[in-house]
């Protein structure tokens, strides 16, 4: 099976712009989670989608949003970019249909730099 | 809510020596536990997981971890490390509490393992 695909791998934006990141999960997986990784805050959960519905959300401002399509591909969007949004954004493809069996497999990430 | 503490931010060790990376967690509900490894400029790779059953879990490359419920720990061990094990290791926990647990892993701050020749 192919792994998790994230595009683009690298992105440079300026403050105030918006950005959209894409994630294609492993075939057959219906759930996707997103995380932000920074040197200062570490790995933080953004949100999770299952069957096109957001089921869980982390403590991020409303500038961070996401969606999932019927083919399980997911996008996340950050509007009005700030310098502090510079980070590695990781998507995880979730195997399993319940918390007792779920296992997350991560993509290579998108490195976002905000200037 | 859950929290994870990785007790060592950096662990230097010589090749072929044993290593233990320590992880403690806190949670008001039952948990599932994971170890991930991250190489430079890459995503996270699943190393091993505890979901149920035997409290001792093993990976294919010689790592093992033991879930200790009374001590709320999930330490990672390897009896003999290789240069190629040099990477950052993350302990993660997911709670079993329905909606607030869906898809959410809580990570420790990571331990950088450096294996010297």
PDB file of C-alpha atoms in Angstrom:
ATOM      1  CA  UNK A   1       0.000   0.000   0.000  1.00  0.00           C
ATOM      2  CA  UNK A   2       1.145   3.527  -0.657  1.00  0.00           C
ATOM      3  CA  UNK A   3       1.821   5.646   2.399  1.00  0.00           C
ATOM      4  CA  UNK A   4       0.413   8.971   3.429  1.00  0.00           C
ATOM      5  CA  UNK A   5       0.992  11.721   0.894  1.00  0.00           C
ATOM      6  CA  UNK A   6       1.255  15.379   1.827  1.00  0.00           C
ATOM      7  CA  UNK A   7       1.568  18.238  -0.622  1.00  0.00           C
ATOM      8  CA  UNK A   8       3.369  20.497  -0.938  1.00  0.00           C
ATOM      9  CA  UNK A   9       6.402  19.423   1.052  1.00  0.00           C
ATOM     10  CA  UNK A  10       7.719  22.958   1.461  1.00  0.00           C
ATOM     11  CA  UNK A  11       5.959  26.293   1.384  1.00  0.00           C
ATOM     12  CA  UNK A  12       7.026  29.875   1.956  1.00  0.00           C
ATOM     13  CA  UNK A  13       4.395  32.529   2.594  1.00  0.00           C
ATOM     14  CA  UNK A  14       4.290  36.052   3.966  1.00  0.00           C
ATOM     15  CA  UNK A  15       2.321  37.346   6.920  1.00  0.00           C
ATOM     16  CA  UNK A  16      -1.331  37.936   6.192  1.00  0.00           C
ATOM     17  CA  UNK A  17      -1.563  35.416   3.384  1.00  0.00           C
ATOM     18  CA  UNK A  18      -3.503  32.191   3.572  1.00  0.00           C
ATOM     19  CA  UNK A  19      -2.353  28.659   2.803  1.00  0.00           C
ATOM     20  CA  UNK A  20      -3.938  25.296   1.998  1.00  0.00           C
ATOM     21  CA  UNK A  21      -2.208  22.011   2.708  1.00  0.00           C
ATOM     22  CA  UNK A  22      -3.310  18.666   1.338  1.00  0.00           C
ATOM     23  CA  UNK A  23      -3.204  15.133   2.686  1.00  0.00           C
ATOM     24  CA  UNK A  24      -4.077  11.847   1.014  1.00  0.00           C
ATOM     25  CA  UNK A  25      -4.430   9.019   3.551  1.00  0.00           C
ATOM     26  CA  UNK A  26      -3.590   5.375   3.083  1.00  0.00           C
ATOM     27  CA  UNK A  27      -6.105   3.620   0.869  1.00  0.00           C
ATOM     28  CA  UNK A  28      -9.007   2.323   2.926  1.00  0.00           C
ATOM     29  CA  UNK A  29      -8.425   4.631   5.891  1.00  0.00           C
ATOM     30  CA  UNK A  30     -11.386   6.897   6.563  1.00  0.00           C
ATOM     31  CA  UNK A  31     -10.010   9.103   9.287  1.00  0.00           C
ATOM     32  CA  UNK A  32      -7.343  11.792   9.168  1.00  0.00           C
ATOM     33  CA  UNK A  33      -5.740  13.775  11.968  1.00  0.00           C
ATOM     34  CA  UNK A  34      -3.614  16.913  11.670  1.00  0.00           C
ATOM     35  CA  UNK A  35      -0.813  18.098  13.937  1.00  0.00           C
ATOM     36  CA  UNK A  36       1.462  21.115  14.181  1.00  0.00           C
ATOM     37  CA  UNK A  37       5.087  20.562  15.188  1.00  0.00           C
ATOM     38  CA  UNK A  38       7.262  23.446  16.388  1.00  0.00           C
ATOM     39  CA  UNK A  39      10.498  23.497  18.389  1.00  0.00           C
ATOM     40  CA  UNK A  40       8.859  25.435  21.210  1.00  0.00           C
ATOM     41  CA  UNK A  41       5.465  23.767  21.543  1.00  0.00           C
ATOM     42  CA  UNK A  42       6.267  20.312  20.212  1.00  0.00           C
ATOM     43  CA  UNK A  43       3.546  18.250  18.575  1.00  0.00           C
ATOM     44  CA  UNK A  44       0.047  19.617  19.011  1.00  0.00           C
ATOM     45  CA  UNK A  45      -3.238  18.183  17.773  1.00  0.00           C
ATOM     46  CA  UNK A  46      -5.185  20.389  15.377  1.00  0.00           C
ATOM     47  CA  UNK A  47      -8.261  18.373  14.388  1.00  0.00           C
ATOM     48  CA  UNK A  48      -9.576  15.008  13.239  1.00  0.00           C
ATOM     49  CA  UNK A  49     -11.959  14.131  10.418  1.00  0.00           C
ATOM     50  CA  UNK A  50     -13.933  10.971   9.797  1.00  0.00           C
ATOM     51  CA  UNK A  51     -16.273  10.488   6.848  1.00  0.00           C
ATOM     52  CA  UNK A  52     -16.172  14.205   6.010  1.00  0.00           C
ATOM     53  CA  UNK A  53     -17.082  15.242   9.576  1.00  0.00           C
ATOM     54  CA  UNK A  54     -14.852  16.956  12.094  1.00  0.00           C
ATOM     55  CA  UNK A  55     -15.112  14.853  15.249  1.00  0.00           C
ATOM     56  CA  UNK A  56     -12.477  16.462  17.396  1.00  0.00           C
ATOM     57  CA  UNK A  57     -10.611  19.738  17.559  1.00  0.00           C
ATOM     58  CA  UNK A  58      -7.572  21.011  19.417  1.00  0.00           C
ATOM     59  CA  UNK A  59      -6.973  24.395  20.984  1.00  0.00           C
ATOM     60  CA  UNK A  60      -6.132  26.454  17.945  1.00  0.00           C
ATOM     61  CA  UNK A  61      -7.702  29.730  16.805  1.00  0.00           C
ATOM     62  CA  UNK A  62     -10.386  29.794  14.147  1.00  0.00           C
ATOM     63  CA  UNK A  63      -7.806  30.758  11.536  1.00  0.00           C
ATOM     64  CA  UNK A  64      -7.026  27.060  11.370  1.00  0.00           C
ATOM     65  CA  UNK A  65      -9.665  25.054   9.577  1.00  0.00           C
ATOM     66  CA  UNK A  66      -9.937  21.849   7.654  1.00  0.00           C
ATOM     67  CA  UNK A  67     -12.180  19.620   5.658  1.00  0.00           C
ATOM     68  CA  UNK A  68     -12.362  16.098   4.332  1.00  0.00           C
ATOM     69  CA  UNK A  69     -13.674  14.942   1.006  1.00  0.00           C
ATOM     70  CA  UNK A  70     -15.676  11.854   0.115  1.00  0.00           C
ATOM     71  CA  UNK A  71     -12.507  10.053  -1.027  1.00  0.00           C
ATOM     72  CA  UNK A  72     -11.012  10.662   2.476  1.00  0.00           C
ATOM     73  CA  UNK A  73      -8.481  13.200   1.234  1.00  0.00           C
ATOM     74  CA  UNK A  74      -8.180  16.108   3.604  1.00  0.00           C
ATOM     75  CA  UNK A  75      -7.100  19.720   3.438  1.00  0.00           C
ATOM     76  CA  UNK A  76      -6.240  22.183   6.131  1.00  0.00           C
ATOM     77  CA  UNK A  77      -6.299  25.919   5.693  1.00  0.00           C
ATOM     78  CA  UNK A  78      -4.610  28.657   7.665  1.00  0.00           C
ATOM     79  CA  UNK A  79      -5.830  32.178   7.031  1.00  0.00           C
ATOM     80  CA  UNK A  80      -4.134  35.456   7.913  1.00  0.00           C
ATOM     81  CA  UNK A  81      -0.783  33.819   8.500  1.00  0.00           C
ATOM     82  CA  UNK A  82       1.366  34.891  11.436  1.00  0.00           C
ATOM     83  CA  UNK A  83       5.079  34.364  11.979  1.00  0.00           C
ATOM     84  CA  UNK A  84       4.267  31.873  14.726  1.00  0.00           C
ATOM     85  CA  UNK A  85       2.489  29.628  12.234  1.00  0.00           C
ATOM     86  CA  UNK A  86       5.855  28.572  10.847  1.00  0.00           C
ATOM     87  CA  UNK A  87       5.964  24.856  11.579  1.00  0.00           C
ATOM     88  CA  UNK A  88       5.952  21.332  10.243  1.00  0.00           C
ATOM     89  CA  UNK A  89       2.351  20.292   9.639  1.00  0.00           C
ATOM     90  CA  UNK A  90       1.815  16.573   9.872  1.00  0.00           C
ATOM     91  CA  UNK A  91      -1.116  14.558   8.657  1.00  0.00           C
ATOM     92  CA  UNK A  92      -1.879  11.140  10.093  1.00  0.00           C
ATOM     93  CA  UNK A  93      -3.914   8.444   8.411  1.00  0.00           C
ATOM     94  CA  UNK A  94      -5.883   6.483  10.991  1.00  0.00           C
ATOM     95  CA  UNK A  95      -6.239   2.733  10.773  1.00  0.00           C
ATOM     96  CA  UNK A  96      -9.150   1.305  12.699  1.00  0.00           C
ATOM     97  CA  UNK A  97     -12.692   2.387  13.442  1.00  0.00           C
ATOM     98  CA  UNK A  98     -12.694   2.780  17.214  1.00  0.00           C
ATOM     99  CA  UNK A  99     -10.464   4.296  19.895  1.00  0.00           C
ATOM    100  CA  UNK A 100      -9.547   0.804  21.068  1.00  0.00           C
ATOM    101  CA  UNK A 101      -7.993  -0.107  17.735  1.00  0.00           C
ATOM    102  CA  UNK A 102      -6.999   3.183  16.110  1.00  0.00           C
ATOM    103  CA  UNK A 103      -3.380   3.523  15.029  1.00  0.00           C
ATOM    104  CA  UNK A 104      -2.018   6.610  13.308  1.00  0.00           C
ATOM    105  CA  UNK A 105       0.444   6.541  10.428  1.00  0.00           C
ATOM    106  CA  UNK A 106       2.075   9.829   9.587  1.00  0.00           C
ATOM    107  CA  UNK A 107       2.989  11.492   6.335  1.00  0.00           C
ATOM    108  CA  UNK A 108       6.295  13.298   5.697  1.00  0.00           C
ATOM    109  CA  UNK A 109       4.794  16.671   6.590  1.00  0.00           C
ATOM    110  CA  UNK A 110       4.600  20.084   4.991  1.00  0.00           C
ATOM    111  CA  UNK A 111       7.197  22.585   6.156  1.00  0.00           C
ATOM    112  CA  UNK A 112       5.574  26.019   6.235  1.00  0.00           C
ATOM    113  CA  UNK A 113       7.730  29.105   6.623  1.00  0.00           C
ATOM    114  CA  UNK A 114       6.027  32.454   7.203  1.00  0.00           C
ATOM    115  CA  UNK A 115       8.134  35.537   6.477  1.00  0.00           C
TER     116      UNK A 115
ATOM    117  CA  UNK B   1      -7.206  15.189  29.471  1.00  0.00           C
ATOM    118  CA  UNK B   2      -3.876  13.467  29.115  1.00  0.00           C
ATOM    119  CA  UNK B   3      -0.283  14.589  29.510  1.00  0.00           C
ATOM    120  CA  UNK B   4       3.017  12.908  28.720  1.00  0.00           C
ATOM    121  CA  UNK B   5       6.415  13.505  30.240  1.00  0.00           C
ATOM    122  CA  UNK B   6       9.575  12.245  28.631  1.00  0.00           C
ATOM    123  CA  UNK B   7      12.096  12.476  31.386  1.00  0.00           C
ATOM    124  CA  UNK B   8      15.214  12.943  29.267  1.00  0.00           C
ATOM    125  CA  UNK B   9      15.503  15.455  26.455  1.00  0.00           C
ATOM    126  CA  UNK B  10      18.772  13.961  25.232  1.00  0.00           C
ATOM    127  CA  UNK B  11      20.346  10.538  25.700  1.00  0.00           C
ATOM    128  CA  UNK B  12      23.881   9.916  24.405  1.00  0.00           C
ATOM    129  CA  UNK B  13      25.024   6.309  24.265  1.00  0.00           C
ATOM    130  CA  UNK B  14      27.770   4.254  22.648  1.00  0.00           C
ATOM    131  CA  UNK B  15      27.066   1.753  19.915  1.00  0.00           C
ATOM    132  CA  UNK B  16      26.087  -1.736  21.161  1.00  0.00           C
ATOM    133  CA  UNK B  17      25.235  -0.384  24.632  1.00  0.00           C
ATOM    134  CA  UNK B  18      21.727  -0.778  26.089  1.00  0.00           C
ATOM    135  CA  UNK B  19      19.395   2.197  26.277  1.00  0.00           C
ATOM    136  CA  UNK B  20      16.181   3.159  28.054  1.00  0.00           C
ATOM    137  CA  UNK B  21      14.049   6.150  27.085  1.00  0.00           C
ATOM    138  CA  UNK B  22      11.635   7.031  29.847  1.00  0.00           C
ATOM    139  CA  UNK B  23       8.003   8.028  29.424  1.00  0.00           C
ATOM    140  CA  UNK B  24       5.396   8.763  32.087  1.00  0.00           C
ATOM    141  CA  UNK B  25       1.810   9.754  31.446  1.00  0.00           C
ATOM    142  CA  UNK B  26      -1.130  11.194  33.299  1.00  0.00           C
ATOM    143  CA  UNK B  27      -4.759  10.502  32.476  1.00  0.00           C
ATOM    144  CA  UNK B  28      -8.136  10.351  34.204  1.00  0.00           C
ATOM    145  CA  UNK B  29      -9.314   7.609  31.811  1.00  0.00           C
ATOM    146  CA  UNK B  30      -7.794   4.449  30.401  1.00  0.00           C
ATOM    147  CA  UNK B  31      -5.190   5.009  27.709  1.00  0.00           C
ATOM    148  CA  UNK B  32      -3.518   3.573  24.661  1.00  0.00           C
ATOM    149  CA  UNK B  33       0.212   4.149  24.299  1.00  0.00           C
ATOM    150  CA  UNK B  34       2.586   4.614  21.379  1.00  0.00           C
ATOM    151  CA  UNK B  35       6.211   5.257  20.567  1.00  0.00           C
ATOM    152  CA  UNK B  36       7.150   7.058  17.357  1.00  0.00           C
ATOM    153  CA  UNK B  37      10.564   7.807  15.865  1.00  0.00           C
ATOM    154  CA  UNK B  38      11.431  10.830  13.758  1.00  0.00           C
ATOM    155  CA  UNK B  39      14.518  11.120  11.583  1.00  0.00           C
ATOM    156  CA  UNK B  40      15.678  14.578  10.437  1.00  0.00           C
ATOM    157  CA  UNK B  41      13.343  16.247   7.942  1.00  0.00           C
ATOM    158  CA  UNK B  42      10.899  13.363   8.020  1.00  0.00           C
ATOM    159  CA  UNK B  43       7.530  12.555   9.496  1.00  0.00           C
ATOM    160  CA  UNK B  44       6.871  10.238  12.421  1.00  0.00           C
ATOM    161  CA  UNK B  45       7.238   6.486  12.066  1.00  0.00           C
ATOM    162  CA  UNK B  46       5.330   4.172  14.374  1.00  0.00           C
ATOM    163  CA  UNK B  47       7.740   2.106  16.437  1.00  0.00           C
ATOM    164  CA  UNK B  48       5.366   0.173  18.666  1.00  0.00           C
ATOM    165  CA  UNK B  49       2.014   0.416  20.396  1.00  0.00           C
ATOM    166  CA  UNK B  50       0.073  -0.860  23.350  1.00  0.00           C
ATOM    167  CA  UNK B  51      -3.671  -1.164  22.794  1.00  0.00           C
ATOM    168  CA  UNK B  52      -4.531  -4.204  24.921  1.00  0.00           C
ATOM    169  CA  UNK B  53      -3.267  -7.623  25.908  1.00  0.00           C
ATOM    170  CA  UNK B  54       0.322  -8.271  26.902  1.00  0.00           C
ATOM    171  CA  UNK B  55       1.876  -5.283  28.610  1.00  0.00           C
ATOM    172  CA  UNK B  56       5.219  -5.982  26.923  1.00  0.00           C
ATOM    173  CA  UNK B  57       5.260  -4.966  23.278  1.00  0.00           C
ATOM    174  CA  UNK B  58       8.063  -5.321  20.782  1.00  0.00           C
ATOM    175  CA  UNK B  59       9.067  -3.754  17.480  1.00  0.00           C
ATOM    176  CA  UNK B  60      10.639  -5.498  14.518  1.00  0.00           C
ATOM    177  CA  UNK B  61      13.953  -3.692  14.991  1.00  0.00           C
ATOM    178  CA  UNK B  62      14.668  -4.780  18.543  1.00  0.00           C
ATOM    179  CA  UNK B  63      12.948  -2.112  20.643  1.00  0.00           C
ATOM    180  CA  UNK B  64      10.497  -3.052  23.373  1.00  0.00           C
ATOM    181  CA  UNK B  65       8.306  -1.162  25.810  1.00  0.00           C
ATOM    182  CA  UNK B  66       6.368  -2.218  28.865  1.00  0.00           C
ATOM    183  CA  UNK B  67       3.090  -0.682  29.976  1.00  0.00           C
ATOM    184  CA  UNK B  68       3.120  -0.257  33.735  1.00  0.00           C
ATOM    185  CA  UNK B  69      -0.297   0.917  34.844  1.00  0.00           C
ATOM    186  CA  UNK B  70       0.580   1.326  38.519  1.00  0.00           C
ATOM    187  CA  UNK B  71       3.542   3.556  37.706  1.00  0.00           C
ATOM    188  CA  UNK B  72       1.823   5.157  34.684  1.00  0.00           C
ATOM    189  CA  UNK B  73       4.898   4.506  32.575  1.00  0.00           C
ATOM    190  CA  UNK B  74       5.715   3.184  29.121  1.00  0.00           C
ATOM    191  CA  UNK B  75       9.514   3.151  28.938  1.00  0.00           C
ATOM    192  CA  UNK B  76      11.263   2.209  25.696  1.00  0.00           C
ATOM    193  CA  UNK B  77      14.277  -0.089  25.808  1.00  0.00           C
ATOM    194  CA  UNK B  78      16.755  -1.662  23.450  1.00  0.00           C
ATOM    195  CA  UNK B  79      19.481  -4.067  24.611  1.00  0.00           C
ATOM    196  CA  UNK B  80      22.028  -3.050  21.961  1.00  0.00           C
ATOM    197  CA  UNK B  81      21.789   0.125  19.880  1.00  0.00           C
ATOM    198  CA  UNK B  82      23.187   0.873  16.439  1.00  0.00           C
ATOM    199  CA  UNK B  83      24.367   4.096  14.845  1.00  0.00           C
ATOM    200  CA  UNK B  84      21.219   4.007  12.712  1.00  0.00           C
ATOM    201  CA  UNK B  85      19.045   4.328  15.837  1.00  0.00           C
ATOM    202  CA  UNK B  86      20.128   7.949  16.167  1.00  0.00           C
ATOM    203  CA  UNK B  87      16.877   9.924  15.945  1.00  0.00           C
ATOM    204  CA  UNK B  88      14.262  11.682  18.040  1.00  0.00           C
ATOM    205  CA  UNK B  89      11.777   9.469  19.853  1.00  0.00           C
ATOM    206  CA  UNK B  90       8.289  10.517  20.902  1.00  0.00           C
ATOM    207  CA  UNK B  91       5.999   8.859  23.408  1.00  0.00           C
ATOM    208  CA  UNK B  92       2.285   9.440  22.805  1.00  0.00           C
ATOM    209  CA  UNK B  93      -0.975   8.620  24.545  1.00  0.00           C
ATOM    210  CA  UNK B  94      -4.583   8.518  23.458  1.00  0.00           C
ATOM    211  CA  UNK B  95      -7.401   8.444  25.937  1.00  0.00           C
ATOM    212  CA  UNK B  96     -10.444   6.198  25.783  1.00  0.00           C
ATOM    213  CA  UNK B  97     -13.109   8.782  26.423  1.00  0.00           C
ATOM    214  CA  UNK B  98     -15.261   8.953  23.340  1.00  0.00           C
ATOM    215  CA  UNK B  99     -15.531  12.219  21.453  1.00  0.00           C
ATOM    216  CA  UNK B 100     -12.659  14.086  23.060  1.00  0.00           C
ATOM    217  CA  UNK B 101     -10.320  11.211  22.230  1.00  0.00           C
ATOM    218  CA  UNK B 102     -11.137  10.792  18.558  1.00  0.00           C
ATOM    219  CA  UNK B 103      -7.935  10.969  16.550  1.00  0.00           C
ATOM    220  CA  UNK B 104      -6.078  12.873  19.230  1.00  0.00           C
ATOM    221  CA  UNK B 105      -2.625  11.809  20.308  1.00  0.00           C
ATOM    222  CA  UNK B 106      -0.947  13.731  23.105  1.00  0.00           C
ATOM    223  CA  UNK B 107       2.822  13.707  22.689  1.00  0.00           C
ATOM    224  CA  UNK B 108       5.755  14.111  24.992  1.00  0.00           C
ATOM    225  CA  UNK B 109       8.441  16.652  24.159  1.00  0.00           C
ATOM    226  CA  UNK B 110      10.697  14.049  22.614  1.00  0.00           C
ATOM    227  CA  UNK B 111      14.029  12.435  23.466  1.00  0.00           C
ATOM    228  CA  UNK B 112      16.971  12.806  21.130  1.00  0.00           C
ATOM    229  CA  UNK B 113      18.925   9.566  21.096  1.00  0.00           C
ATOM    230  CA  UNK B 114      22.472   9.930  19.817  1.00  0.00           C
ATOM    231  CA  UNK B 115      24.479   6.773  19.276  1.00  0.00           C
ATOM    232  CA  UNK B 116      28.244   7.274  19.168  1.00  0.00           C
ATOM    233  CA  UNK B 117      30.688   4.855  17.537  1.00  0.00           C
TER     234      UNK B 117
END
